[in-house]
GROMACS .gro file of C-alpha atoms in nm:
model
  359
    1GLN     CA    1  -1.948   0.430   2.496
    2ASN     CA    2  -2.025   0.803   2.461
    3MET     CA    3  -2.124   0.821   2.825
    4LEU     CA    4  -1.803   0.647   2.930
    5GLU     CA    5  -1.598   0.895   2.725
    6GLU     CA    6  -1.774   1.186   2.896
    7LEU     CA    7  -1.711   1.032   3.240
    8LEU     CA    8  -1.340   0.995   3.168
    9ILE     CA    9  -1.312   1.348   3.033
   10HIS     CA   10  -1.511   1.540   3.295
   11LYS     CA   11  -1.450   1.318   3.603
   12PRO     CA   12  -1.767   1.442   3.781
   13ASP     CA   13  -1.795   1.438   4.161
   14ASP     CA   14  -2.127   1.256   4.133
   15PRO     CA   15  -2.095   1.002   3.846
   16ILE     CA   16  -2.447   0.864   3.891
   17GLU     CA   17  -2.611   1.207   3.858
   18PHE     CA   18  -2.384   1.281   3.562
   19MET     CA   19  -2.493   0.962   3.383
   20ILE     CA   20  -2.861   1.034   3.452
   21ASN     CA   21  -2.826   1.381   3.301
   22HIS     CA   22  -2.640   1.236   3.003
   23LEU     CA   23  -2.924   0.992   2.934
   24LYS     CA   24  -3.182   1.270   2.967
   25GLN     CA   25  -3.006   1.471   2.696
   26ASN     CA   26  -3.067   1.192   2.444
   27ASN     CA   27  -2.811   1.342   2.207
   28ASP     CA   28  -2.571   1.055   2.137
   29ASP     CA   29  -2.678   1.059   1.771
   30ALA     CA   30  -2.639   1.437   1.733
   31PRO     CA   31  -2.373   1.518   1.471
   32ARG     CA   32  -2.030   1.633   1.586
   33ILE     CA   33  -1.847   1.709   1.262
   34CYS     CA   34  -1.540   1.912   1.162
   35ILE     CA   35  -1.506   2.033   0.803
   36LEU     CA   36  -1.142   2.114   0.728
   37GLY     CA   37  -0.949   2.211   0.419
   38PRO     CA   38  -0.751   2.487   0.248
   39PRO     CA   39  -0.909   2.821   0.146
   40ALA     CA   40  -1.163   2.800  -0.140
   41SER     CA   41  -1.198   2.422  -0.101
   42GLY     CA   42  -1.572   2.451  -0.031
   43LYS     CA   43  -1.582   2.421   0.348
   44THR     CA   44  -1.862   2.677   0.386
   45THR     CA   45  -2.079   2.517   0.118
   46VAL     CA   46  -2.040   2.171   0.271
   47ALA     CA   47  -2.094   2.294   0.629
   48MET     CA   48  -2.409   2.491   0.543
   49TRP     CA   49  -2.554   2.201   0.346
   50LEU     CA   50  -2.488   1.957   0.632
   51CYS     CA   51  -2.648   2.198   0.881
   52LYS     CA   52  -2.965   2.208   0.671
   53HIS     CA   53  -2.965   1.831   0.632
   54PHE     CA   54  -2.915   1.751   1.002
   55ASP     CA   55  -3.071   2.067   1.149
   56ALA     CA   56  -2.740   2.120   1.327
   57ILE     CA   57  -2.558   2.436   1.436
   58ARG     CA   58  -2.286   2.575   1.210
   59ILE     CA   59  -1.985   2.729   1.384
   60SER     CA   60  -1.717   2.918   1.195
   61GLN     CA   61  -1.493   3.222   1.238
   62GLU     CA   62  -1.763   3.438   1.087
   63THR     CA   63  -2.041   3.311   1.317
   64LEU     CA   64  -1.824   3.331   1.630
   65LEU     CA   65  -1.715   3.691   1.563
   66PHE     CA   66  -2.024   3.847   1.412
   67LYS     CA   67  -2.333   3.636   1.494
   68GLU     CA   68  -2.274   3.539   1.856
   69ALA     CA   69  -2.280   3.738   2.181
   70LEU     CA   70  -2.024   3.537   2.372
   71ALA     CA   71  -1.819   3.650   2.670
   72LEU     CA   72  -1.496   3.659   2.467
   73THR     CA   73  -1.638   3.791   2.139
   74GLU     CA   74  -1.533   4.153   2.192
   75GLU     CA   75  -1.181   4.049   2.286
   76ALA     CA   76  -1.151   3.846   1.965
   77LYS     CA   77  -1.294   4.132   1.757
   78ALA     CA   78  -1.032   4.367   1.902
   79TYR     CA   79  -0.757   4.149   1.757
   80LYS     CA   80  -0.939   4.139   1.424
   81GLU     CA   81  -0.979   4.516   1.406
   82LYS     CA   82  -0.606   4.562   1.468
   83ASP     CA   83  -0.525   4.307   1.192
   84GLN     CA   84  -0.362   4.088   1.455
   85LYS     CA   85  -0.381   3.709   1.466
   86ILE     CA   86  -0.634   3.583   1.719
   87PRO     CA   87  -0.455   3.355   1.971
   88ASN     CA   88  -0.529   2.982   1.954
   89ALA     CA   89  -0.636   2.980   2.319
   90LEU     CA   90  -0.894   3.251   2.253
   91TRP     CA   91  -1.039   3.061   1.956
   92ALA     CA   92  -1.056   2.741   2.164
   93ASN     CA   93  -1.235   2.918   2.449
   94LEU     CA   94  -1.483   3.075   2.207
   95ILE     CA   95  -1.559   2.736   2.057
   96GLN     CA   96  -1.595   2.572   2.396
   97GLU     CA   97  -1.837   2.840   2.514
   98ARG     CA   98  -2.048   2.810   2.199
   99LEU     CA   99  -2.058   2.430   2.202
  100SER     CA  100  -2.171   2.427   2.565
  101ASN     CA  101  -2.496   2.603   2.470
  102VAL     CA  102  -2.815   2.396   2.473
  103ASP     CA  103  -2.878   2.416   2.097
  104CYS     CA  104  -2.539   2.264   2.015
  105ILE     CA  105  -2.584   1.992   2.277
  106LYS     CA  106  -2.930   1.895   2.153
  107GLN     CA  107  -2.898   1.948   1.776
  108GLY     CA  108  -2.530   1.876   1.725
  109TRP     CA  109  -2.274   2.095   1.554
  110ILE     CA  110  -2.074   2.141   1.235
  111LEU     CA  111  -1.738   2.305   1.305
  112GLU     CA  112  -1.613   2.478   0.990
  113GLY     CA  113  -1.242   2.546   0.951
  114PHE     CA  114  -1.145   2.443   1.305
  115PRO     CA  115  -0.902   2.330   1.428
  116GLU     CA  116  -0.652   2.508   1.206
  117ASN     CA  117  -0.338   2.371   1.371
  118GLN     CA  118  -0.208   2.121   1.622
  119GLU     CA  119  -0.231   2.357   1.920
  120GLN     CA  120  -0.599   2.432   1.856
  121ALA     CA  121  -0.671   2.059   1.822
  122TRP     CA  122  -0.501   1.980   2.153
  123MET     CA  123  -0.687   2.263   2.327
  124LEU     CA  124  -1.022   2.140   2.197
  125GLN     CA  125  -0.939   1.790   2.320
  126SER     CA  126  -0.844   1.927   2.663
  127PHE     CA  127  -1.196   2.078   2.678
  128GLY     CA  128  -1.350   1.740   2.594
  129ILE     CA  129  -1.440   1.840   2.237
  130PHE     CA  130  -1.396   1.534   2.016
  131PRO     CA  131  -1.557   1.527   1.669
  132ARG     CA  132  -1.707   1.196   1.560
  133HIS     CA  133  -1.629   1.269   1.194
  134VAL     CA  134  -1.364   1.492   1.036
  135VAL     CA  135  -1.390   1.572   0.664
  136MET     CA  136  -1.073   1.697   0.498
  137LEU     CA  137  -1.136   1.860   0.159
  138TYR     CA  138  -0.842   1.883  -0.079
  139ALA     CA  139  -0.754   2.014  -0.426
  140SER     CA  140  -0.444   2.141  -0.605
  141ASP     CA  141  -0.326   2.495  -0.524
  142THR     CA  142  -0.383   2.615  -0.882
  143VAL     CA  143  -0.746   2.499  -0.867
  144LEU     CA  144  -0.799   2.668  -0.529
  145ILE     CA  145  -0.647   2.998  -0.641
  146GLU     CA  146  -0.866   2.997  -0.955
  147ARG     CA  147  -1.172   2.912  -0.747
  148ASN     CA  148  -1.106   3.204  -0.515
  149SER     CA  149  -1.089   3.448  -0.807
  150GLY     CA  150  -1.439   3.346  -0.921
  151LYS     CA  151  -1.584   3.309  -0.571
  152ARG     CA  152  -1.883   3.527  -0.476
  153ILE     CA  153  -2.061   3.543  -0.139
  154ASP     CA  154  -2.426   3.622  -0.073
  155SER     CA  155  -2.407   3.911   0.175
  156LEU     CA  156  -2.743   3.808   0.326
  157THR     CA  157  -2.718   3.429   0.363
  158GLN     CA  158  -2.337   3.388   0.341
  159GLU     CA  159  -2.386   3.114   0.081
  160VAL     CA  160  -2.100   3.078  -0.164
  161TYR     CA  161  -2.135   3.090  -0.544
  162HIS     CA  162  -1.895   3.091  -0.838
  163THR     CA  163  -1.895   3.296  -1.156
  164THR     CA  164  -1.827   2.987  -1.370
  165PHE     CA  165  -1.946   2.677  -1.188
  166ASP     CA  166  -2.236   2.786  -0.968
  167TRP     CA  167  -2.399   3.113  -1.067
  168PRO     CA  168  -2.739   3.179  -0.899
  169ARG     CA  169  -3.046   3.212  -1.119
  170ASP     CA  170  -3.228   3.455  -0.889
  171PRO     CA  171  -3.152   3.817  -0.996
  172LEU     CA  172  -3.195   3.938  -0.637
  173VAL     CA  173  -2.928   3.696  -0.518
  174GLN     CA  174  -2.701   3.808  -0.801
  175GLN     CA  175  -2.728   4.168  -0.684
  176ARG     CA  176  -2.628   4.072  -0.329
  177LEU     CA  177  -2.313   3.887  -0.429
  178VAL     CA  178  -1.981   4.033  -0.319
  179GLU     CA  179  -1.621   3.932  -0.386
  180PRO     CA  180  -1.421   3.767  -0.107
  181ASP     CA  181  -1.174   3.974   0.091
  182LEU     CA  182  -0.877   3.752   0.005
  183SER     CA  183  -0.655   3.853  -0.285
  184GLU     CA  184  -0.455   3.599  -0.485
  185GLN     CA  185  -0.143   3.680  -0.282
  186GLU     CA  186  -0.331   3.636   0.046
  187VAL     CA  187  -0.472   3.303  -0.070
  188SER     CA  188  -0.124   3.183  -0.161
  189LYS     CA  189  -0.001   3.286   0.183
  190GLU     CA  190  -0.286   3.101   0.356
  191LEU     CA  191  -0.219   2.793   0.144
  192LEU     CA  192   0.142   2.788   0.262
  193GLU     CA  193   0.023   2.815   0.622
  194TYR     CA  194  -0.231   2.538   0.566
  195HIS     CA  195   0.025   2.300   0.415
  196ARG     CA  196   0.255   2.366   0.710
  197ASN     CA  197  -0.012   2.276   0.968
  198PHE     CA  198  -0.206   2.007   0.778
  199PRO     CA  199   0.013   1.699   0.857
  200GLU     CA  200  -0.007   1.753   1.235
  201VAL     CA  201  -0.386   1.797   1.231
  202PHE     CA  202  -0.422   1.491   1.008
  203GLN     CA  203  -0.215   1.286   1.254
  204ILE     CA  204  -0.440   1.382   1.547
  205TYR     CA  205  -0.770   1.298   1.374
  206GLN     CA  206  -0.658   1.019   1.139
  207LYS     CA  207  -0.888   0.758   1.301
  208VAL     CA  208  -1.201   0.966   1.235
  209LEU     CA  209  -1.087   1.153   0.924
  210LYS     CA  210  -1.177   1.108   0.558
  211SER     CA  211  -1.014   1.303   0.274
  212ILE     CA  212  -1.245   1.399  -0.012
  213ASN     CA  213  -1.142   1.552  -0.344
  214ALA     CA  214  -1.303   1.896  -0.371
  215ASP     CA  215  -1.213   1.929  -0.741
  216GLN     CA  216  -1.533   1.767  -0.866
  217PRO     CA  217  -1.898   1.871  -0.903
  218ALA     CA  218  -2.051   1.995  -0.578
  219VAL     CA  219  -2.321   1.725  -0.588
  220ASP     CA  220  -2.056   1.452  -0.589
  221VAL     CA  221  -1.863   1.615  -0.305
  222LEU     CA  222  -2.176   1.650  -0.093
  223SER     CA  223  -2.288   1.292  -0.157
  224GLN     CA  224  -1.947   1.156  -0.050
  225VAL     CA  225  -1.942   1.376   0.260
  226LEU     CA  226  -2.294   1.270   0.358
  227ALA     CA  227  -2.214   0.901   0.305
  228TYR     CA  228  -1.916   0.933   0.540
  229VAL     CA  229  -2.074   1.137   0.820
  230GLN     CA  230  -2.371   0.899   0.831
  231THR     CA  231  -2.145   0.604   0.910
  232ARG     CA  232  -2.126   0.512   1.277
  233PRO     CA  233  -1.787   0.586   1.433
  234ARG     CA  234  -1.570   0.284   1.498
  235SER     CA  235  -1.570   0.162   1.854
  236ALA     CA  236  -1.241   0.122   2.036
  237ALA     CA  237  -1.384  -0.176   2.224
  238PRO     CA  238  -1.232  -0.521   2.155
  239PHE     CA  239  -1.399  -0.692   1.860
  240THR     CA  240  -1.390  -1.063   1.779
  241PRO     CA  241  -1.494  -1.123   1.416
  242ARG     CA  242  -1.741  -1.404   1.350
  243LEU     CA  243  -1.798  -1.425   0.974
  244LEU     CA  244  -2.026  -1.648   0.774
  245PHE     CA  245  -1.993  -1.700   0.396
  246CYS     CA  246  -2.299  -1.825   0.210
  247GLY     CA  247  -2.353  -1.893  -0.159
  248PRO     CA  248  -2.416  -2.158  -0.424
  249PRO     CA  249  -2.153  -2.417  -0.527
  250GLY     CA  250  -1.865  -2.263  -0.720
  251SER     CA  251  -1.931  -1.908  -0.602
  252GLY     CA  252  -1.595  -1.882  -0.424
  253LYS     CA  253  -1.695  -1.915  -0.060
  254SER     CA  254  -1.396  -2.125   0.045
  255LEU     CA  255  -1.145  -1.907  -0.140
  256GLN     CA  256  -1.280  -1.581   0.005
  257ALA     CA  257  -1.293  -1.733   0.354
  258ALA     CA  258  -0.931  -1.846   0.323
  259LEU     CA  259  -0.820  -1.500   0.206
  260ILE     CA  260  -1.005  -1.330   0.492
  261ALA     CA  261  -0.859  -1.572   0.746
  262GLN     CA  262  -0.507  -1.514   0.614
  263LYS     CA  263  -0.538  -1.134   0.609
  264TYR     CA  264  -0.697  -1.089   0.951
  265SER     CA  265  -0.548  -1.391   1.135
  266VAL     CA  266  -0.883  -1.550   1.218
  267VAL     CA  267  -0.960  -1.923   1.226
  268ASN     CA  268  -1.077  -2.059   0.890
  269LEU     CA  269  -1.350  -2.322   0.929
  270CYS     CA  270  -1.479  -2.522   0.634
  271CYS     CA  271  -1.759  -2.755   0.737
  272GLY     CA  272  -1.651  -3.044   0.510
  273GLN     CA  273  -1.289  -3.019   0.623
  274LEU     CA  274  -1.399  -3.006   0.986
  275LEU     CA  275  -1.588  -3.334   0.948
  276LYS     CA  276  -1.286  -3.506   0.791
  277GLU     CA  277  -1.057  -3.381   1.069
  278ALA     CA  278  -1.295  -3.514   1.336
  279VAL     CA  279  -1.289  -3.859   1.174
  280ALA     CA  280  -0.909  -3.854   1.135
  281ASP     CA  281  -0.859  -3.752   1.501
  282ASN     CA  282  -1.086  -4.036   1.626
  283THR     CA  283  -1.284  -3.805   1.852
  284LYS     CA  284  -1.616  -3.916   2.001
  285LEU     CA  285  -1.807  -3.707   1.750
  286GLY     CA  286  -1.569  -3.827   1.479
  287GLU     CA  287  -1.667  -4.188   1.552
  288LEU     CA  288  -2.034  -4.096   1.510
  289VAL     CA  289  -1.963  -3.911   1.185
  290LYS     CA  290  -1.736  -4.180   1.032
  291PRO     CA  291  -2.010  -4.420   0.909
  292TYR     CA  292  -2.179  -4.141   0.715
  293ILE     CA  293  -1.850  -4.031   0.559
  294ASP     CA  294  -1.759  -4.390   0.463
  295ASN     CA  295  -2.101  -4.447   0.303
  296GLY     CA  296  -2.096  -4.110   0.127
  297SER     CA  297  -2.427  -4.010   0.285
  298PRO     CA  298  -2.508  -3.670   0.439
  299VAL     CA  299  -2.408  -3.624   0.801
  300PRO     CA  300  -2.714  -3.541   1.019
  301ASP     CA  301  -2.747  -3.172   1.098
  302ASN     CA  302  -2.747  -3.228   1.475
  303LEU     CA  303  -2.402  -3.392   1.457
  304VAL     CA  304  -2.263  -3.115   1.236
  305VAL     CA  305  -2.395  -2.846   1.472
  306LYS     CA  306  -2.247  -3.023   1.777
  307LEU     CA  307  -1.912  -3.044   1.600
  308LEU     CA  308  -1.926  -2.677   1.505
  309ALA     CA  309  -2.030  -2.569   1.854
  310GLU     CA  310  -1.737  -2.764   2.003
  311ARG     CA  311  -1.485  -2.612   1.759
  312LEU     CA  312  -1.622  -2.256   1.779
  313GLY     CA  313  -1.617  -2.280   2.158
  314SER     CA  314  -1.243  -2.347   2.162
  315LEU     CA  315  -1.008  -2.088   2.308
  316GLU     CA  316  -0.852  -2.020   1.967
  317CYS     CA  317  -1.186  -1.931   1.804
  318LEU     CA  318  -1.303  -1.728   2.104
  319THR     CA  319  -0.990  -1.512   2.110
  320ARG     CA  320  -0.899  -1.481   1.742
  321GLY     CA  321  -1.244  -1.502   1.585
  322TRP     CA  322  -1.351  -1.724   1.297
  323VAL     CA  323  -1.481  -1.739   0.941
  324LEU     CA  324  -1.716  -2.024   0.848
  325SER     CA  325  -1.808  -2.150   0.501
  326GLY     CA  326  -2.015  -2.448   0.382
  327PHE     CA  327  -2.276  -2.433   0.657
  328PRO     CA  328  -2.567  -2.364   0.691
  329ARG     CA  329  -2.711  -2.459   0.355
  330ASP     CA  330  -3.082  -2.424   0.433
  331MET     CA  331  -3.322  -2.259   0.677
  332GLU     CA  332  -3.341  -2.562   0.908
  333GLN     CA  333  -2.963  -2.569   0.949
  334ALA     CA  334  -2.955  -2.195   1.013
  335GLU     CA  335  -3.221  -2.232   1.285
  336GLN     CA  336  -3.016  -2.507   1.451
  337LEU     CA  337  -2.710  -2.280   1.451
  338HIS     CA  338  -2.918  -2.007   1.612
  339LYS     CA  339  -3.049  -2.244   1.881
  340SER     CA  340  -2.692  -2.349   1.957
  341GLN     CA  341  -2.603  -1.982   2.029
  342ILE     CA  342  -2.375  -1.958   1.725
  343HIS     CA  343  -2.429  -1.601   1.610
  344PRO     CA  344  -2.212  -1.453   1.332
  345ASN     CA  345  -2.168  -1.074   1.345
  346ARG     CA  346  -2.092  -1.044   0.972
  347TYR     CA  347  -2.260  -1.213   0.677
  348GLU     CA  348  -2.129  -1.231   0.321
  349ARG     CA  349  -2.319  -1.385   0.031
  350ASN     CA  350  -2.136  -1.490  -0.285
  351SER     CA  351  -2.335  -1.536  -0.601
  352THR     CA  352  -2.246  -1.662  -0.945
  353ILE     CA  353  -2.312  -1.449  -1.252
  354THR     CA  354  -2.441  -1.628  -1.558
  355LEU     CA  355  -2.377  -1.461  -1.894
  356SER     CA  356  -2.589  -1.569  -2.186
  357LEU     CA  357  -2.445  -1.507  -2.532
  358GLN     CA  358  -2.684  -1.491  -2.825
  359ARG     CA  359  -2.568  -1.516  -3.182
   0.00000   0.00000   0.00000
């Protein structure tokens, strides 16, 4: 899928050579993450922590302007020195140049604070830069303004601390801490700008974006971020659900299967009901099953599997997908399903909970 995306984006003259080079890179699992959010929401802390965890490359305004020797760095610095806003096109070109370097390709990247607006997002997409995960940190404006007032930055490592919530124990680190450049008025101004641009950016990345509350302990924020960025991105390829519910009697298999079928418009198959329908319809298999049903004896597994294979092979089940409950009930039945090429792609197990009350 990643290779197909790259082919569609770059449209190389020699697709075969392009695919060979893509496979040689072996970087489909390298992180491609954007950390977004308003000022003082903790973007730097999250980005630096993720870079350490994944051994990825962190890219931010600060790294692009002061830690990189890129072709457009001096031009961007000139705007900064004149207190002028750096154009979106210049930021996008800087990011593209940095992400095309070998370390970003091999190790992956964490893009901190970009894109800031819709235009930057569109420009990055036009360059073929698509993050697999976008984390959007959020908190109330009053919390963010208070955070900024207590924010301190390590001048050596650029790690962020706080006078109240996260003060470093090392005296040497304490001596290196400096206050951020943003005043309360400047933070308020940036918050207004952020709220103006946020809905458009959210709309662009909504399929790969997760919002996380930044107004909680840093450990909780980091654990939620890590849990999200470690999930595999959803494929846009067609998907036909094939679900199997297992569990003891009374655990709610049939009810859950019916609810799933109703919500997602898949075919609900209950093994017992399927047998009764086959008998009522006087099908060939139904005639073989009828004596067992009339006598109240178990229907042989081979007949049940044949009936299931016939129903699951119908056009309705193949196109809409299905959810099955009531079969298999043991290992032998499961092996027969497997031999018949009936392979669920989701399994759910219901279990009963027994509470013992002691006087």
